[in-house]
Short mmCIF file of C-alpha atoms and ligand atoms in Angstrom, two decimals:
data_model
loop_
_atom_site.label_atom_id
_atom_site.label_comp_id
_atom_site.label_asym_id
_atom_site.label_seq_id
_atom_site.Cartn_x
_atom_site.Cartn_y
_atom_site.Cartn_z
CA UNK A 128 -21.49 9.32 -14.72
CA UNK A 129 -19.66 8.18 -11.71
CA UNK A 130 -16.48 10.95 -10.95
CA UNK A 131 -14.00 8.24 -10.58
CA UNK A 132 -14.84 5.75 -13.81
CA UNK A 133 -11.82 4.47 -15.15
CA UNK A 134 -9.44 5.24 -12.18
CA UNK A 135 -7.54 3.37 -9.90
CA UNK A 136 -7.32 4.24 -6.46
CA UNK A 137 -5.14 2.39 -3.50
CA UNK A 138 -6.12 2.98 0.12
CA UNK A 139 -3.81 1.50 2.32
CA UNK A 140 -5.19 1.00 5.96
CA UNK A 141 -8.43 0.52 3.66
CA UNK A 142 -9.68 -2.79 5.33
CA UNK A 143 -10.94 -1.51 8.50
CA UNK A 144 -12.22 1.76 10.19
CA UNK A 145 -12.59 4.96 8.59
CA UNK A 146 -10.52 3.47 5.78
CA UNK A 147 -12.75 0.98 5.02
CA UNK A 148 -15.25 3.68 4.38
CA UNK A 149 -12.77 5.53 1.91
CA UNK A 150 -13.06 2.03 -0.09
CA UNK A 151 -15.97 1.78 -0.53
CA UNK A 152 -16.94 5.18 -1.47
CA UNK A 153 -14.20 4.98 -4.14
CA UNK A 154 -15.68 2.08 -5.43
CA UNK A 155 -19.30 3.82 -4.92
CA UNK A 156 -18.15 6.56 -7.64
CA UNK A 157 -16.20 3.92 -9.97
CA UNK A 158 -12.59 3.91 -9.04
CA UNK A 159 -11.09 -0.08 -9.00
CA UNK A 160 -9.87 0.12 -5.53
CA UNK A 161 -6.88 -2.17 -4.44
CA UNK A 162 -7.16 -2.36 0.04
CA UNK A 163 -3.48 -2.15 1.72
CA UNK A 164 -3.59 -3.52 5.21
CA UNK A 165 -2.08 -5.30 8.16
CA UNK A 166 -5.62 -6.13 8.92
CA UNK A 167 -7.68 -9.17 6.05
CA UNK A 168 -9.63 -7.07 3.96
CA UNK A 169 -10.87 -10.19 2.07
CA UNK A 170 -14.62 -9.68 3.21
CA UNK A 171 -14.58 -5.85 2.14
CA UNK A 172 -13.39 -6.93 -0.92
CA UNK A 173 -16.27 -9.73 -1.36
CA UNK A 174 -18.99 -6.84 -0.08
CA UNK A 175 -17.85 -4.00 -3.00
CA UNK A 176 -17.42 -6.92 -5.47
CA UNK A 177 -21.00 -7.88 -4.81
CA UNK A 178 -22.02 -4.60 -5.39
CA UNK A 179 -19.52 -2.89 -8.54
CA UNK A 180 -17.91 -6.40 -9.81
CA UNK A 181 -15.15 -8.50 -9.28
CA UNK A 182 -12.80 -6.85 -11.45
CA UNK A 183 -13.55 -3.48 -8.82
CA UNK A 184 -11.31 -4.53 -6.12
CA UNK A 185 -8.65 -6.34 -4.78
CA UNK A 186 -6.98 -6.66 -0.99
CA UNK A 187 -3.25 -6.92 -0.05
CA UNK A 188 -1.88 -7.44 3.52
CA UNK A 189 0.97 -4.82 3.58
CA UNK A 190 2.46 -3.38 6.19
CA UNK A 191 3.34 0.23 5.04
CA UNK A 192 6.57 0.56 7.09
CA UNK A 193 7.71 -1.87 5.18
CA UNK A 194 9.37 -0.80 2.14
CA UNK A 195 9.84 -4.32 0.69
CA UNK A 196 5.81 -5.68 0.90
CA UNK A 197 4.99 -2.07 -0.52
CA UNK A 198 7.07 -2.16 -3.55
CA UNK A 199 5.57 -5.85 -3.84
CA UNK A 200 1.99 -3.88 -3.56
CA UNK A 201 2.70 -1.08 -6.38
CA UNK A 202 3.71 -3.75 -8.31
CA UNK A 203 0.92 -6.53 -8.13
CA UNK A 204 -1.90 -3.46 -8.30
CA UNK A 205 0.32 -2.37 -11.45
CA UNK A 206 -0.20 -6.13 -12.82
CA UNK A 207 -3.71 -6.62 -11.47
CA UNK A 208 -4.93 -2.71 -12.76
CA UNK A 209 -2.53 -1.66 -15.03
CA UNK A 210 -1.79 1.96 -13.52
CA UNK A 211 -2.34 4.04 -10.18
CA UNK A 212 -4.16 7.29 -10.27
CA UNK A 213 -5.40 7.65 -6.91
CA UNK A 214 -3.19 7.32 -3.14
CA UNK A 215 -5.05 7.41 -0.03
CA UNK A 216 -2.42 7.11 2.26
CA UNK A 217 -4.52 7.03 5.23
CA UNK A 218 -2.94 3.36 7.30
CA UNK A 219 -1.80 5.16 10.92
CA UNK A 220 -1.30 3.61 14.27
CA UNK A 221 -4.44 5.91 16.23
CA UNK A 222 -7.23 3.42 17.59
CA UNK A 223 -4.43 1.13 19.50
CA UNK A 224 -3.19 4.19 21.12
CA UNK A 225 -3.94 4.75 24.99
CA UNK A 226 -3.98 8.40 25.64
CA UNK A 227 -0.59 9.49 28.34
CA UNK A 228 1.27 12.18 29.83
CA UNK A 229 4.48 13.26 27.41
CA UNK A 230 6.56 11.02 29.79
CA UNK A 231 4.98 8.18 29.43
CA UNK A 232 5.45 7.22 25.91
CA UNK A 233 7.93 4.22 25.26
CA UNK A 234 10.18 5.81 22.86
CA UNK A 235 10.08 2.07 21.06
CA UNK A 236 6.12 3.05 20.55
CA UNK A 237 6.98 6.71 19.33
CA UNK A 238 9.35 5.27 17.03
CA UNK A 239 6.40 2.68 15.98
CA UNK A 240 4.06 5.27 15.97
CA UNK A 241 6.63 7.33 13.34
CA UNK A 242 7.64 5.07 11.37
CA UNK A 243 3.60 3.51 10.21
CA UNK A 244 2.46 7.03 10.14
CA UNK A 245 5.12 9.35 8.93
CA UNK A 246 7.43 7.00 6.79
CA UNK A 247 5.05 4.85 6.04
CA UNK A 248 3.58 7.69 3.61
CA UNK A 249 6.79 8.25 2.35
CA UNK A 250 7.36 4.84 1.56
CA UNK A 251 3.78 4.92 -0.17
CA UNK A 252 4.91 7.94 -2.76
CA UNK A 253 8.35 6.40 -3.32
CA UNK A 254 6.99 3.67 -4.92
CA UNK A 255 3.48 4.98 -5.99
CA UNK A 256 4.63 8.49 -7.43
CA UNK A 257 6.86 7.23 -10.37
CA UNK A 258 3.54 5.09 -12.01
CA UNK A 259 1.89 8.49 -11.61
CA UNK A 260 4.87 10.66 -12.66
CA UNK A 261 4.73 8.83 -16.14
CA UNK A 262 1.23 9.41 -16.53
CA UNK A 263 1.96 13.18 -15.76
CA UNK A 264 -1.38 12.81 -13.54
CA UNK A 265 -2.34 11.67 -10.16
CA UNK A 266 -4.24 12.49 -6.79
CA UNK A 267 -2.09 11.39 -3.51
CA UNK A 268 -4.57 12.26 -0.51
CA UNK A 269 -2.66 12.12 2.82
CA UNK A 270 -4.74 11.50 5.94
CA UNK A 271 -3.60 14.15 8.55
CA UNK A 272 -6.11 14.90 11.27
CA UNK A 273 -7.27 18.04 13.19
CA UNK A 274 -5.07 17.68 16.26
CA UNK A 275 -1.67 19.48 15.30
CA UNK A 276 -3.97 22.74 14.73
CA UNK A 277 -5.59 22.13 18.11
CA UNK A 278 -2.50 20.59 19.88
CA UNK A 279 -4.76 17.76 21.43
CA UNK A 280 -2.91 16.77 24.71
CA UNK A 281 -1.73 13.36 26.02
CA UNK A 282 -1.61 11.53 22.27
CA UNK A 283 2.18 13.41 21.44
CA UNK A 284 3.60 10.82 19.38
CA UNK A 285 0.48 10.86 17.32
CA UNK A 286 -0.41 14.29 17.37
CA UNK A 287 3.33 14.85 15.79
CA UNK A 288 3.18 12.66 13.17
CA UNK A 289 0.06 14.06 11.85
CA UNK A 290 1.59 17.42 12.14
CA UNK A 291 4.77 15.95 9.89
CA UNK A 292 1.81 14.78 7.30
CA UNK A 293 0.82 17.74 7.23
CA UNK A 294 4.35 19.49 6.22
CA UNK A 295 4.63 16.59 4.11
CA UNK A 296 2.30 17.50 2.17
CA UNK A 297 2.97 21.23 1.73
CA UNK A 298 6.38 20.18 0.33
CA UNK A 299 5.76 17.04 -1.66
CA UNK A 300 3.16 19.17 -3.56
CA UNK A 301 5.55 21.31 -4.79
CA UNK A 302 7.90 18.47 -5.85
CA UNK A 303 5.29 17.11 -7.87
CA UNK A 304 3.56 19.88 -9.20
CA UNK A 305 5.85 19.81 -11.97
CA UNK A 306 3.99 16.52 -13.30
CA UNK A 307 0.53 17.19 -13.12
CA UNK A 308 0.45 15.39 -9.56
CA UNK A 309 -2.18 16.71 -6.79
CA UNK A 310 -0.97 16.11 -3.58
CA UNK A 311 -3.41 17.23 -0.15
CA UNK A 312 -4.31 16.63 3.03
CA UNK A 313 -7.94 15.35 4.79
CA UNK A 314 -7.54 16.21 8.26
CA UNK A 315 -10.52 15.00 10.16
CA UNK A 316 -11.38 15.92 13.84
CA UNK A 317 -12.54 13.18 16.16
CA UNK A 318 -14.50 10.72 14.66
CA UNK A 319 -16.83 8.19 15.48
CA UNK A 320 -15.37 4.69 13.45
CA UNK A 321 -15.90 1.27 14.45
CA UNK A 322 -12.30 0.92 15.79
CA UNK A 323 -12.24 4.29 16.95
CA UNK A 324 -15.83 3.32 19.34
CA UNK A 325 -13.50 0.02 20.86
CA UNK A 326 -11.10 2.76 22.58
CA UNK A 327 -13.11 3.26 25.40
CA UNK A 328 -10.76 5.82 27.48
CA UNK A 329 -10.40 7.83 24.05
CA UNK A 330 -14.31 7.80 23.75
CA UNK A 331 -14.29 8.69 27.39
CA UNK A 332 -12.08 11.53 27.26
CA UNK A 333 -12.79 13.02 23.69
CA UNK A 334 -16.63 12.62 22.80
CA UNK A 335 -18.16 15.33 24.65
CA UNK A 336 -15.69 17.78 24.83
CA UNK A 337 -15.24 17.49 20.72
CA UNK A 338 -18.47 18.07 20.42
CA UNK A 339 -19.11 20.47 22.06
CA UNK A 340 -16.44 22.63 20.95
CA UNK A 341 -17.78 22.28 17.51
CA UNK A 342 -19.54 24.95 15.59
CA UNK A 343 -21.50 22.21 14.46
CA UNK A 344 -22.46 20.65 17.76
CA UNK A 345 -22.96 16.58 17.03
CA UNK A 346 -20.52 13.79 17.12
CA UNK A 347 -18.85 12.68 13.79
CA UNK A 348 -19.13 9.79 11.83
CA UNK A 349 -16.67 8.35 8.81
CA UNK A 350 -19.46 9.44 6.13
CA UNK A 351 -18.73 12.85 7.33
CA UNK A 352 -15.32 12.67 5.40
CA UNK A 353 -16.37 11.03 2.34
CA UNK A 354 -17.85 13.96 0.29
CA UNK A 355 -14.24 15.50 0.23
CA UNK A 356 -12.45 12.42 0.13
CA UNK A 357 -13.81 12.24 -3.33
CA UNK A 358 -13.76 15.92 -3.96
CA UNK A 359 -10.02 15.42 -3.30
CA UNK A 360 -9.80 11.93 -5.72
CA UNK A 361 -11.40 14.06 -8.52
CA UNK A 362 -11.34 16.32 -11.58
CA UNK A 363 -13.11 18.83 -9.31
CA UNK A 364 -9.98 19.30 -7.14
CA UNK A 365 -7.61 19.84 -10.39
CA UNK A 366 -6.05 23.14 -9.43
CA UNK A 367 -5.86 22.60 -5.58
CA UNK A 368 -2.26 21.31 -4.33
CA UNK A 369 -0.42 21.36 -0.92
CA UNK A 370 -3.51 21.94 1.03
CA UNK A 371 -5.08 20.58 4.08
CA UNK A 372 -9.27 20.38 4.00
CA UNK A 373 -10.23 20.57 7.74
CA UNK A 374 -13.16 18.61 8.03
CA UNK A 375 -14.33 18.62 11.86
CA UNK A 376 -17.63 20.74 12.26
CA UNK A 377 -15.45 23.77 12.97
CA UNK A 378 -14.00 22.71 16.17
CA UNK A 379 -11.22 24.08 14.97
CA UNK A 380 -12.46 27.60 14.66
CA UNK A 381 -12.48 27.49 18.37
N1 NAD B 533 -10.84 8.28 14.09
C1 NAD B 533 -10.53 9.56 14.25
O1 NAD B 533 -11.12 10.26 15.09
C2 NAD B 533 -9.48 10.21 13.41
C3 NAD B 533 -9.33 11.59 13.50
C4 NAD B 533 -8.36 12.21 12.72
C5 NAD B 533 -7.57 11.46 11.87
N2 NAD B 533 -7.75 10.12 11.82
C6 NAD B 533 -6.90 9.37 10.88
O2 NAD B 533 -7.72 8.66 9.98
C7 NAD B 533 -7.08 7.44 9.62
C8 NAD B 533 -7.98 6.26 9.94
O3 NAD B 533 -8.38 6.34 11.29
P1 NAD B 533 -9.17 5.19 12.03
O4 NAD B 533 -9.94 5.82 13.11
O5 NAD B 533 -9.86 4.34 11.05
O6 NAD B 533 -7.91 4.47 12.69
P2 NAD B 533 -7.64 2.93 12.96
O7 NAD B 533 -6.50 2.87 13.89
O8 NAD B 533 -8.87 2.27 13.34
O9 NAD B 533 -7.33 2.38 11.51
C9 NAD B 533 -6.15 2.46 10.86
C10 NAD B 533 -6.12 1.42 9.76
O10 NAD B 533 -4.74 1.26 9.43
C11 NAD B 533 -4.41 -0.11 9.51
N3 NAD B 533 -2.99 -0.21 9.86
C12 NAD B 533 -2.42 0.00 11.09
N4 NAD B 533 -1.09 -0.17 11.00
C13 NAD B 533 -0.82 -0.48 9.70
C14 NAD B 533 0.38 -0.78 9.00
N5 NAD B 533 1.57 -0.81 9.61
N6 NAD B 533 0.29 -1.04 7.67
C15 NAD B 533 -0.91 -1.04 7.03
N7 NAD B 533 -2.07 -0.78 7.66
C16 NAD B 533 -2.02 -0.50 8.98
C17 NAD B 533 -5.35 -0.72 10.53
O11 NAD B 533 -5.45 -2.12 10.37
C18 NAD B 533 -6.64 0.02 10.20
O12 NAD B 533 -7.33 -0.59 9.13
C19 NAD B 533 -5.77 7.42 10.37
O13 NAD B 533 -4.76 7.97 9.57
C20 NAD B 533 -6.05 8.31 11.55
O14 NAD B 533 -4.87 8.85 12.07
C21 NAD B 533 -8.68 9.47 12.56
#
């Protein structure tokens, strides 16, 4: 039987990049999947509804910073699914982002930057959490990323928010515990998505030097992450909370 039969799962950011990966595979392994994103998701959704059904998935556009369009989301996947048992919160400003000395950051960006990835999140648990609390069960999966354990220069804004996902995390899980509600961290290193490929200067700068200070020594692709994804969505995961799964090909070992 497919692990996630049954389940409902919302990925925001789900419409394009690695996200749109984390969709699918969902979908691959059962789980109804409702796809949160500034970006149309309406062809993803027609591709995994060829393929599981129409009743498998649904797309929003929702802006996550947005408190009012995300308590609009919770509520329509609410009507459309009838509960929420999975949170990928995984929408981030990354692939726009030009690389820059510390002094170079507009503090307007930083504060962009901050508020999609870092309250965004928040926003995503203050309104998903409660459906879950209810339930006594749930499985919130915060994208981090490698980069606060390496402190990857020149991306600062970035780099900090993913290091405030991953504190995030830590301390959510314990707030949550209490109901029977699973809350960790994927942090993946550098990886080779679709979006990720159109920043040329990040390509530039990262590819080779990633991989080679991995143990494993090849570049990275979004099916890399999708094995623990839904590890992490699943009854295999029960009794791990407040955790971050590195998954880089031990670059970080270095
Ligand atoms: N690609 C990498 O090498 C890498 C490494 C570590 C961590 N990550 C993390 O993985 C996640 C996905 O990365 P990616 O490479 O696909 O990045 P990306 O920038 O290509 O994709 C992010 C997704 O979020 C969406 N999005 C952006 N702003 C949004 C908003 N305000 N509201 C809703 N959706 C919004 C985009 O449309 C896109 O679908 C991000 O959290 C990123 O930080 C990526």
């Amino acid at each position: 039987m497919a692990r996630l039969e049954g389940k409902i799962a919302i990925v925001t950011g789900g419409a394009k990049g690695i996200g749109r990966h984390y969709s699918q595979a969902l979908a691959a392994e059962g789980a109804r999947v409702m796809i949160a994103d500034i970006a149309d998701g309406k062809d993803l959704v027609a591709e995994i509804a060829g393929r599981h059904g129409a009743d498998s998935v649904a797309s929003m556009k929702c802006d996550v910073s947005d408190e009012k369009a995300i308590k609009n989301l919770v509520a329509q996947t609410v009507e459309r699914f009838g509960q929420i048992d999975i949170l990928v919160n995984n929408a981030a400003v990354y692939s726009t982002l030009t690389p820059r000395s510390f002094l170079e950051w507009d503090p307007d960006l930083w504060d962009k930057v901050m508020a999609v990835n870092v309250r965004g999140s928040y926003l995503m648990v203050r309104h998903v959490a409660p459906h879950m609390m209810e339930r006594r069960s749930g499985k919130i999966i915060n994208i981090a990323s490698g980069s606060p354990y390496k402190g990857v220069p020149r991306m600062l804004p970035y780099v900090t928010s993913k290091g405030a996902i991953l504190a995030f995390t830590r301390a959510l899980s314990r707030e949550l515990g209490q109901y029977g509600i699973a809350v960790n961290s994927l942090s993946p290193g550098y990886i080779l998505s679709d979006t990720g490929l159109q920043n040329t200067q990040h390509v530039e700068d990262e590819r080779v030097p990633v991989r080679n200070a991995r143990a494993f020594k090849r570049d990275a692709y979004p099916e890399d992450l999708l094995g623990t994804l839904v590890f992490l969505a699943s009854n295999d995961s029960d009794f791990i909370t407040g955790q971050s799964i590195v998954v880089d090909g031990g670059a970080i070992n270095n």
